[in-house]
């Protein structure tokens, strides 16, 4: 039996993943996922490639209340309504999109943590800040197959999936490309292609430091840099941990 074993989102791109027990998934993916992001003093996108320790900052966004919160590793919490400042345009993987600088204490706190000046930005529209597609889908056994003497008990958060699946053979999700899957009673997702990985997979989500070259290890094991698949929502719906997953042929 194939089941849903994990649901994750990150309201601020590259920050710590938030686990969910149950959530409604719309055409743009999980609500509030990657709605915010960071830029540097020159307006360039900042991710864990630039500051690996971003994975240690927890965040939350309640869109119904327009309330954003971040929790720093030292326990400091900044919570409030994200006041929107000047409008800017940002380049993300060859695409340009609009956003607004978020004014307030967020910027000083995150800049101090990173060790260089950053600004928090809210994208104008939900779904702008995904790398390619709204959902990244990964099988637990695909990740587990990468365990080795160097990488023991791999933490799934390295790979930042939005949907984690149990009950598959390693890399079996690759066979779904071109088909759709149903999760629970309502959600239907079209599987579009493999998920290409980058240096972020080498970041340990527990301490924010690189603890080995996971990207090179992935290439050694699989002969490429792909792990998991991308999904596009074709029928929105509510999902919960334990939901059964079926492949629509």
PDB file of C-alpha atoms in Angstrom:
ATOM      1  CA  UNK A   1       0.000   0.000   0.000  1.00  0.00           C
ATOM      2  CA  UNK A   2       1.265   3.471  -0.923  1.00  0.00           C
ATOM      3  CA  UNK A   3       0.549   6.097   1.724  1.00  0.00           C
ATOM      4  CA  UNK A   4       1.193   9.744   2.499  1.00  0.00           C
ATOM      5  CA  UNK A   5       3.750   9.930   5.314  1.00  0.00           C
ATOM      6  CA  UNK A   6       4.786  13.599   5.296  1.00  0.00           C
ATOM      7  CA  UNK A   7       3.494  17.045   4.352  1.00  0.00           C
ATOM      8  CA  UNK A   8       5.874  20.021   4.535  1.00  0.00           C
ATOM      9  CA  UNK A   9       5.918  23.699   3.656  1.00  0.00           C
ATOM     10  CA  UNK A  10       8.144  26.740   4.210  1.00  0.00           C
ATOM     11  CA  UNK A  11       6.413  30.142   4.124  1.00  0.00           C
ATOM     12  CA  UNK A  12       9.843  31.784   3.708  1.00  0.00           C
ATOM     13  CA  UNK A  13      11.934  30.184   0.973  1.00  0.00           C
ATOM     14  CA  UNK A  14      14.912  28.186   2.343  1.00  0.00           C
ATOM     15  CA  UNK A  15      13.776  28.432   5.985  1.00  0.00           C
ATOM     16  CA  UNK A  16      13.027  25.356   8.125  1.00  0.00           C
ATOM     17  CA  UNK A  17      10.286  23.070   6.865  1.00  0.00           C
ATOM     18  CA  UNK A  18       6.973  23.057   8.734  1.00  0.00           C
ATOM     19  CA  UNK A  19       5.333  19.624   9.105  1.00  0.00           C
ATOM     20  CA  UNK A  20       1.562  19.332   8.702  1.00  0.00           C
ATOM     21  CA  UNK A  21      -0.855  16.604   9.714  1.00  0.00           C
ATOM     22  CA  UNK A  22      -3.609  17.776   7.387  1.00  0.00           C
ATOM     23  CA  UNK A  23      -3.848  20.543   4.801  1.00  0.00           C
ATOM     24  CA  UNK A  24      -5.830  21.747   1.804  1.00  0.00           C
ATOM     25  CA  UNK A  25      -3.754  21.740  -1.379  1.00  0.00           C
ATOM     26  CA  UNK A  26      -4.805  24.201  -4.079  1.00  0.00           C
ATOM     27  CA  UNK A  27      -3.670  24.778  -7.633  1.00  0.00           C
ATOM     28  CA  UNK A  28      -0.686  26.753  -6.299  1.00  0.00           C
ATOM     29  CA  UNK A  29       0.290  24.008  -3.849  1.00  0.00           C
ATOM     30  CA  UNK A  30       0.291  24.201  -0.061  1.00  0.00           C
ATOM     31  CA  UNK A  31      -1.174  27.419   1.375  1.00  0.00           C
ATOM     32  CA  UNK A  32       1.450  30.110   1.930  1.00  0.00           C
ATOM     33  CA  UNK A  33       4.305  27.882   0.812  1.00  0.00           C
ATOM     34  CA  UNK A  34       7.344  29.937  -0.323  1.00  0.00           C
ATOM     35  CA  UNK A  35       5.232  33.105  -0.301  1.00  0.00           C
ATOM     36  CA  UNK A  36       8.176  35.068   1.137  1.00  0.00           C
ATOM     37  CA  UNK A  37      11.858  35.113   0.224  1.00  0.00           C
ATOM     38  CA  UNK A  38      15.090  36.976   0.931  1.00  0.00           C
ATOM     39  CA  UNK A  39      17.203  39.270  -1.238  1.00  0.00           C
ATOM     40  CA  UNK A  40      20.647  40.752  -0.648  1.00  0.00           C
ATOM     41  CA  UNK A  41      21.685  44.408  -0.865  1.00  0.00           C
ATOM     42  CA  UNK A  42      21.856  44.126  -4.667  1.00  0.00           C
ATOM     43  CA  UNK A  43      18.383  42.631  -4.985  1.00  0.00           C
ATOM     44  CA  UNK A  44      19.546  39.084  -5.704  1.00  0.00           C
ATOM     45  CA  UNK A  45      17.719  36.057  -4.320  1.00  0.00           C
ATOM     46  CA  UNK A  46      19.223  34.578  -1.141  1.00  0.00           C
ATOM     47  CA  UNK A  47      18.788  30.887  -0.283  1.00  0.00           C
ATOM     48  CA  UNK A  48      20.652  28.235   1.690  1.00  0.00           C
ATOM     49  CA  UNK A  49      23.276  28.344  -1.052  1.00  0.00           C
ATOM     50  CA  UNK A  50      24.299  31.732   0.360  1.00  0.00           C
ATOM     51  CA  UNK A  51      23.542  31.098   4.043  1.00  0.00           C
ATOM     52  CA  UNK A  52      23.285  27.420   4.928  1.00  0.00           C
ATOM     53  CA  UNK A  53      22.021  28.224   8.433  1.00  0.00           C
ATOM     54  CA  UNK A  54      18.707  29.580   7.131  1.00  0.00           C
ATOM     55  CA  UNK A  55      17.462  26.032   7.675  1.00  0.00           C
ATOM     56  CA  UNK A  56      17.530  26.750  11.428  1.00  0.00           C
ATOM     57  CA  UNK A  57      15.004  29.614  11.341  1.00  0.00           C
ATOM     58  CA  UNK A  58      11.418  28.480  11.830  1.00  0.00           C
ATOM     59  CA  UNK A  59       8.607  30.495  10.336  1.00  0.00           C
ATOM     60  CA  UNK A  60       4.843  30.495  10.083  1.00  0.00           C
ATOM     61  CA  UNK A  61       2.287  32.426   8.070  1.00  0.00           C
ATOM     62  CA  UNK A  62      -1.447  32.577   8.819  1.00  0.00           C
ATOM     63  CA  UNK A  63      -2.876  34.109   5.680  1.00  0.00           C
ATOM     64  CA  UNK A  64      -6.366  34.413   7.190  1.00  0.00           C
ATOM     65  CA  UNK A  65      -4.920  36.747   9.850  1.00  0.00           C
ATOM     66  CA  UNK A  66      -2.067  38.066   7.686  1.00  0.00           C
ATOM     67  CA  UNK A  67       0.301  37.115  10.503  1.00  0.00           C
ATOM     68  CA  UNK A  68       3.935  36.168   9.923  1.00  0.00           C
ATOM     69  CA  UNK A  69       6.258  34.788  12.583  1.00  0.00           C
ATOM     70  CA  UNK A  70       9.900  33.766  12.654  1.00  0.00           C
ATOM     71  CA  UNK A  71      11.668  31.935  15.469  1.00  0.00           C
ATOM     72  CA  UNK A  72      15.448  32.231  15.605  1.00  0.00           C
ATOM     73  CA  UNK A  73      17.658  29.475  17.071  1.00  0.00           C
ATOM     74  CA  UNK A  74      18.280  31.572  20.205  1.00  0.00           C
ATOM     75  CA  UNK A  75      14.540  31.568  20.926  1.00  0.00           C
ATOM     76  CA  UNK A  76      13.763  35.096  19.764  1.00  0.00           C
ATOM     77  CA  UNK A  77      10.357  35.355  18.102  1.00  0.00           C
ATOM     78  CA  UNK A  78       9.252  38.136  15.778  1.00  0.00           C
ATOM     79  CA  UNK A  79       5.552  38.060  15.027  1.00  0.00           C
ATOM     80  CA  UNK A  80       3.188  40.491  13.383  1.00  0.00           C
ATOM     81  CA  UNK A  81       1.535  41.704  10.234  1.00  0.00           C
ATOM     82  CA  UNK A  82       4.065  41.946   7.393  1.00  0.00           C
ATOM     83  CA  UNK A  83       3.890  45.639   6.457  1.00  0.00           C
ATOM     84  CA  UNK A  84       4.547  45.967   2.743  1.00  0.00           C
ATOM     85  CA  UNK A  85       6.985  48.611   1.548  1.00  0.00           C
ATOM     86  CA  UNK A  86       8.309  49.463  -1.879  1.00  0.00           C
ATOM     87  CA  UNK A  87       7.670  47.271  -4.879  1.00  0.00           C
ATOM     88  CA  UNK A  88      10.570  45.401  -6.473  1.00  0.00           C
ATOM     89  CA  UNK A  89      11.214  42.850  -9.204  1.00  0.00           C
ATOM     90  CA  UNK A  90      13.282  39.741  -8.531  1.00  0.00           C
ATOM     91  CA  UNK A  91      14.897  37.197 -10.837  1.00  0.00           C
ATOM     92  CA  UNK A  92      14.292  33.550  -9.932  1.00  0.00           C
ATOM     93  CA  UNK A  93      15.739  30.832 -12.174  1.00  0.00           C
ATOM     94  CA  UNK A  94      15.296  32.927 -15.314  1.00  0.00           C
ATOM     95  CA  UNK A  95      11.883  34.329 -14.358  1.00  0.00           C
ATOM     96  CA  UNK A  96      11.122  37.847 -13.159  1.00  0.00           C
ATOM     97  CA  UNK A  97       8.263  38.509 -10.774  1.00  0.00           C
ATOM     98  CA  UNK A  98       6.977  41.285  -8.563  1.00  0.00           C
ATOM     99  CA  UNK A  99       7.068  41.553  -4.801  1.00  0.00           C
ATOM    100  CA  UNK A 100       7.136  44.053  -1.953  1.00  0.00           C
ATOM    101  CA  UNK A 101       9.854  44.625   0.632  1.00  0.00           C
ATOM    102  CA  UNK A 102       8.513  43.695   4.084  1.00  0.00           C
ATOM    103  CA  UNK A 103       9.305  46.508   6.498  1.00  0.00           C
ATOM    104  CA  UNK A 104       9.988  45.910  10.183  1.00  0.00           C
ATOM    105  CA  UNK A 105      12.257  44.076  12.607  1.00  0.00           C
ATOM    106  CA  UNK A 106      12.437  40.959  10.426  1.00  0.00           C
ATOM    107  CA  UNK A 107      15.198  42.438   8.263  1.00  0.00           C
ATOM    108  CA  UNK A 108      17.591  43.396  11.056  1.00  0.00           C
ATOM    109  CA  UNK A 109      17.112  40.077  12.867  1.00  0.00           C
ATOM    110  CA  UNK A 110      17.679  37.915   9.792  1.00  0.00           C
ATOM    111  CA  UNK A 111      20.598  40.084   8.613  1.00  0.00           C
ATOM    112  CA  UNK A 112      22.295  39.732  11.996  1.00  0.00           C
ATOM    113  CA  UNK A 113      21.785  35.979  11.879  1.00  0.00           C
ATOM    114  CA  UNK A 114      23.184  35.656   8.337  1.00  0.00           C
ATOM    115  CA  UNK A 115      26.061  38.052   8.899  1.00  0.00           C
ATOM    116  CA  UNK A 116      25.198  40.232   5.908  1.00  0.00           C
ATOM    117  CA  UNK A 117      22.407  42.572   4.879  1.00  0.00           C
ATOM    118  CA  UNK A 118      19.200  40.964   3.634  1.00  0.00           C
ATOM    119  CA  UNK A 119      15.635  42.094   3.033  1.00  0.00           C
ATOM    120  CA  UNK A 120      12.474  40.046   3.412  1.00  0.00           C
ATOM    121  CA  UNK A 121      10.142  40.177   0.409  1.00  0.00           C
ATOM    122  CA  UNK A 122       6.550  39.038  -0.064  1.00  0.00           C
ATOM    123  CA  UNK A 123       5.798  37.879  -3.594  1.00  0.00           C
ATOM    124  CA  UNK A 124       2.857  39.576  -5.241  1.00  0.00           C
ATOM    125  CA  UNK A 125       1.122  36.316  -6.095  1.00  0.00           C
ATOM    126  CA  UNK A 126       1.018  32.912  -4.435  1.00  0.00           C
ATOM    127  CA  UNK A 127       3.075  30.339  -6.295  1.00  0.00           C
ATOM    128  CA  UNK A 128       5.667  32.747  -7.734  1.00  0.00           C
ATOM    129  CA  UNK A 129       8.597  31.424  -5.701  1.00  0.00           C
ATOM    130  CA  UNK A 130       8.602  27.732  -6.526  1.00  0.00           C
ATOM    131  CA  UNK A 131      11.662  26.534  -8.386  1.00  0.00           C
ATOM    132  CA  UNK A 132       9.576  24.950 -11.161  1.00  0.00           C
ATOM    133  CA  UNK A 133       6.367  23.326  -9.885  1.00  0.00           C
ATOM    134  CA  UNK A 134       4.202  23.669  -6.747  1.00  0.00           C
ATOM    135  CA  UNK A 135       4.904  20.199  -5.353  1.00  0.00           C
ATOM    136  CA  UNK A 136       8.107  18.238  -4.782  1.00  0.00           C
ATOM    137  CA  UNK A 137       7.241  14.582  -4.201  1.00  0.00           C
ATOM    138  CA  UNK A 138       9.694  12.101  -2.704  1.00  0.00           C
ATOM    139  CA  UNK A 139       9.612   8.470  -1.614  1.00  0.00           C
ATOM    140  CA  UNK A 140      11.105   7.662   1.796  1.00  0.00           C
ATOM    141  CA  UNK A 141      12.866   4.638   0.331  1.00  0.00           C
ATOM    142  CA  UNK A 142      14.472   6.727  -2.412  1.00  0.00           C
ATOM    143  CA  UNK A 143      16.085   8.881   0.261  1.00  0.00           C
ATOM    144  CA  UNK A 144      16.948   5.893   2.448  1.00  0.00           C
ATOM    145  CA  UNK A 145      18.728   4.200  -0.465  1.00  0.00           C
ATOM    146  CA  UNK A 146      21.327   6.990  -0.283  1.00  0.00           C
ATOM    147  CA  UNK A 147      22.408   6.077   3.237  1.00  0.00           C
ATOM    148  CA  UNK A 148      26.061   5.118   3.496  1.00  0.00           C
ATOM    149  CA  UNK A 149      28.967   5.181   5.922  1.00  0.00           C
ATOM    150  CA  UNK A 150      29.255   8.938   5.337  1.00  0.00           C
ATOM    151  CA  UNK A 151      25.517   9.644   5.368  1.00  0.00           C
ATOM    152  CA  UNK A 152      23.811   7.580   8.058  1.00  0.00           C
ATOM    153  CA  UNK A 153      20.150   7.954   9.095  1.00  0.00           C
ATOM    154  CA  UNK A 154      19.503  10.586   6.438  1.00  0.00           C
ATOM    155  CA  UNK A 155      17.147  13.327   7.580  1.00  0.00           C
ATOM    156  CA  UNK A 156      14.464  13.708   4.918  1.00  0.00           C
ATOM    157  CA  UNK A 157      14.462  17.487   5.443  1.00  0.00           C
ATOM    158  CA  UNK A 158      17.697  17.684   3.434  1.00  0.00           C
ATOM    159  CA  UNK A 159      15.629  17.198   0.304  1.00  0.00           C
ATOM    160  CA  UNK A 160      12.848  19.626   1.266  1.00  0.00           C
ATOM    161  CA  UNK A 161       9.879  17.662  -0.099  1.00  0.00           C
ATOM    162  CA  UNK A 162       6.361  19.000   0.098  1.00  0.00           C
ATOM    163  CA  UNK A 163       4.925  15.483  -0.196  1.00  0.00           C
ATOM    164  CA  UNK A 164       6.628  12.426   1.346  1.00  0.00           C
ATOM    165  CA  UNK A 165       5.480   8.957   0.332  1.00  0.00           C
ATOM    166  CA  UNK A 166       5.850   5.536   1.935  1.00  0.00           C
ATOM    167  CA  UNK A 167       5.400   2.105   0.378  1.00  0.00           C
ATOM    168  CA  UNK A 168       7.475   2.446  -2.796  1.00  0.00           C
ATOM    169  CA  UNK A 169      10.687   0.857  -3.961  1.00  0.00           C
ATOM    170  CA  UNK A 170      13.619   3.269  -4.304  1.00  0.00           C
ATOM    171  CA  UNK A 171      13.103   5.702  -7.213  1.00  0.00           C
ATOM    172  CA  UNK A 172       9.791   4.073  -8.162  1.00  0.00           C
ATOM    173  CA  UNK A 173       8.168   7.521  -8.234  1.00  0.00           C
ATOM    174  CA  UNK A 174      10.161   8.226 -11.420  1.00  0.00           C
ATOM    175  CA  UNK A 175       7.882   5.754 -13.205  1.00  0.00           C
ATOM    176  CA  UNK A 176       4.914   8.053 -12.550  1.00  0.00           C
ATOM    177  CA  UNK A 177       6.158  10.791 -14.887  1.00  0.00           C
ATOM    178  CA  UNK A 178       3.446  11.491 -17.449  1.00  0.00           C
ATOM    179  CA  UNK A 179       0.751  10.002 -15.208  1.00  0.00           C
ATOM    180  CA  UNK A 180      -1.289  11.419 -12.352  1.00  0.00           C
ATOM    181  CA  UNK A 181      -1.716  10.280  -8.764  1.00  0.00           C
ATOM    182  CA  UNK A 182      -4.632  10.628  -6.362  1.00  0.00           C
ATOM    183  CA  UNK A 183      -3.909  11.398  -2.712  1.00  0.00           C
ATOM    184  CA  UNK A 184      -6.814  10.797  -0.357  1.00  0.00           C
ATOM    185  CA  UNK A 185     -10.332  11.309  -1.660  1.00  0.00           C
ATOM    186  CA  UNK A 186      -9.897  14.526  -3.628  1.00  0.00           C
ATOM    187  CA  UNK A 187      -6.386  15.668  -4.559  1.00  0.00           C
ATOM    188  CA  UNK A 188      -5.094  14.756  -8.022  1.00  0.00           C
ATOM    189  CA  UNK A 189      -1.526  15.619  -9.029  1.00  0.00           C
ATOM    190  CA  UNK A 190       0.040  15.358 -12.477  1.00  0.00           C
ATOM    191  CA  UNK A 191       3.650  14.138 -12.297  1.00  0.00           C
ATOM    192  CA  UNK A 192       5.660  16.400 -14.591  1.00  0.00           C
ATOM    193  CA  UNK A 193       9.304  15.350 -14.308  1.00  0.00           C
ATOM    194  CA  UNK A 194      12.285  14.573 -12.107  1.00  0.00           C
ATOM    195  CA  UNK A 195      13.363  16.998  -9.394  1.00  0.00           C
ATOM    196  CA  UNK A 196      16.931  18.264 -10.033  1.00  0.00           C
ATOM    197  CA  UNK A 197      19.007  18.776  -6.891  1.00  0.00           C
ATOM    198  CA  UNK A 198      21.606  21.366  -5.922  1.00  0.00           C
ATOM    199  CA  UNK A 199      24.172  21.953  -3.169  1.00  0.00           C
ATOM    200  CA  UNK A 200      21.435  22.569  -0.575  1.00  0.00           C
ATOM    201  CA  UNK A 201      21.073  18.790  -0.129  1.00  0.00           C
ATOM    202  CA  UNK A 202      24.522  18.848   1.519  1.00  0.00           C
ATOM    203  CA  UNK A 203      23.227  21.089   4.323  1.00  0.00           C
ATOM    204  CA  UNK A 204      22.478  19.349   7.617  1.00  0.00           C
ATOM    205  CA  UNK A 205      19.041  20.641   8.730  1.00  0.00           C
ATOM    206  CA  UNK A 206      19.922  20.059  12.393  1.00  0.00           C
ATOM    207  CA  UNK A 207      22.908  22.411  12.617  1.00  0.00           C
ATOM    208  CA  UNK A 208      22.832  24.355   9.351  1.00  0.00           C
ATOM    209  CA  UNK A 209      26.298  23.281   8.204  1.00  0.00           C
ATOM    210  CA  UNK A 210      27.410  21.148   5.277  1.00  0.00           C
ATOM    211  CA  UNK A 211      28.478  17.728   6.512  1.00  0.00           C
ATOM    212  CA  UNK A 212      29.569  16.182   3.223  1.00  0.00           C
ATOM    213  CA  UNK A 213      28.979  16.403  -0.507  1.00  0.00           C
ATOM    214  CA  UNK A 214      25.531  14.849  -0.805  1.00  0.00           C
ATOM    215  CA  UNK A 215      25.172  16.066  -4.390  1.00  0.00           C
ATOM    216  CA  UNK A 216      28.283  14.138  -5.455  1.00  0.00           C
ATOM    217  CA  UNK A 217      27.048  11.127  -3.471  1.00  0.00           C
ATOM    218  CA  UNK A 218      23.668  11.307  -5.228  1.00  0.00           C
ATOM    219  CA  UNK A 219      25.409  11.390  -8.591  1.00  0.00           C
ATOM    220  CA  UNK A 220      27.550   8.398  -7.584  1.00  0.00           C
ATOM    221  CA  UNK A 221      24.499   6.338  -6.563  1.00  0.00           C
ATOM    222  CA  UNK A 222      22.077   7.310  -9.329  1.00  0.00           C
ATOM    223  CA  UNK A 223      24.369   8.567 -12.139  1.00  0.00           C
ATOM    224  CA  UNK A 224      22.535  11.907 -12.146  1.00  0.00           C
ATOM    225  CA  UNK A 225      21.450  14.698  -9.783  1.00  0.00           C
ATOM    226  CA  UNK A 226      17.711  13.981  -9.674  1.00  0.00           C
ATOM    227  CA  UNK A 227      15.790  12.794  -6.638  1.00  0.00           C
ATOM    228  CA  UNK A 228      12.007  12.710  -6.409  1.00  0.00           C
ATOM    229  CA  UNK A 229       9.570  14.226  -8.878  1.00  0.00           C
ATOM    230  CA  UNK A 230       7.703  17.467  -9.500  1.00  0.00           C
ATOM    231  CA  UNK A 231       3.917  17.635  -9.341  1.00  0.00           C
ATOM    232  CA  UNK A 232       1.267  19.976 -10.741  1.00  0.00           C
ATOM    233  CA  UNK A 233      -2.140  20.110  -9.048  1.00  0.00           C
ATOM    234  CA  UNK A 234      -4.965  19.317 -11.477  1.00  0.00           C
ATOM    235  CA  UNK A 235      -7.686  18.825  -8.853  1.00  0.00           C
ATOM    236  CA  UNK A 236      -7.337  20.537  -5.457  1.00  0.00           C
ATOM    237  CA  UNK A 237      -8.280  18.759  -2.262  1.00  0.00           C
ATOM    238  CA  UNK A 238      -7.608  18.128   1.399  1.00  0.00           C
ATOM    239  CA  UNK A 239      -4.978  15.567   2.375  1.00  0.00           C
ATOM    240  CA  UNK A 240      -3.853  14.063   5.671  1.00  0.00           C
ATOM    241  CA  UNK A 241      -1.036  11.861   6.912  1.00  0.00           C
ATOM    242  CA  UNK A 242      -1.935   8.219   6.289  1.00  0.00           C
ATOM    243  CA  UNK A 243      -3.990   8.895   3.158  1.00  0.00           C
ATOM    244  CA  UNK A 244      -3.756   6.234   0.500  1.00  0.00           C
ATOM    245  CA  UNK A 245      -2.156   7.100  -2.829  1.00  0.00           C
ATOM    246  CA  UNK A 246      -3.132   5.562  -6.146  1.00  0.00           C
ATOM    247  CA  UNK A 247      -1.632   5.920  -9.604  1.00  0.00           C
ATOM    248  CA  UNK A 248      -4.058   6.848 -12.369  1.00  0.00           C
ATOM    249  CA  UNK A 249      -3.106   4.979 -15.524  1.00  0.00           C
TER     250      UNK A 249
END
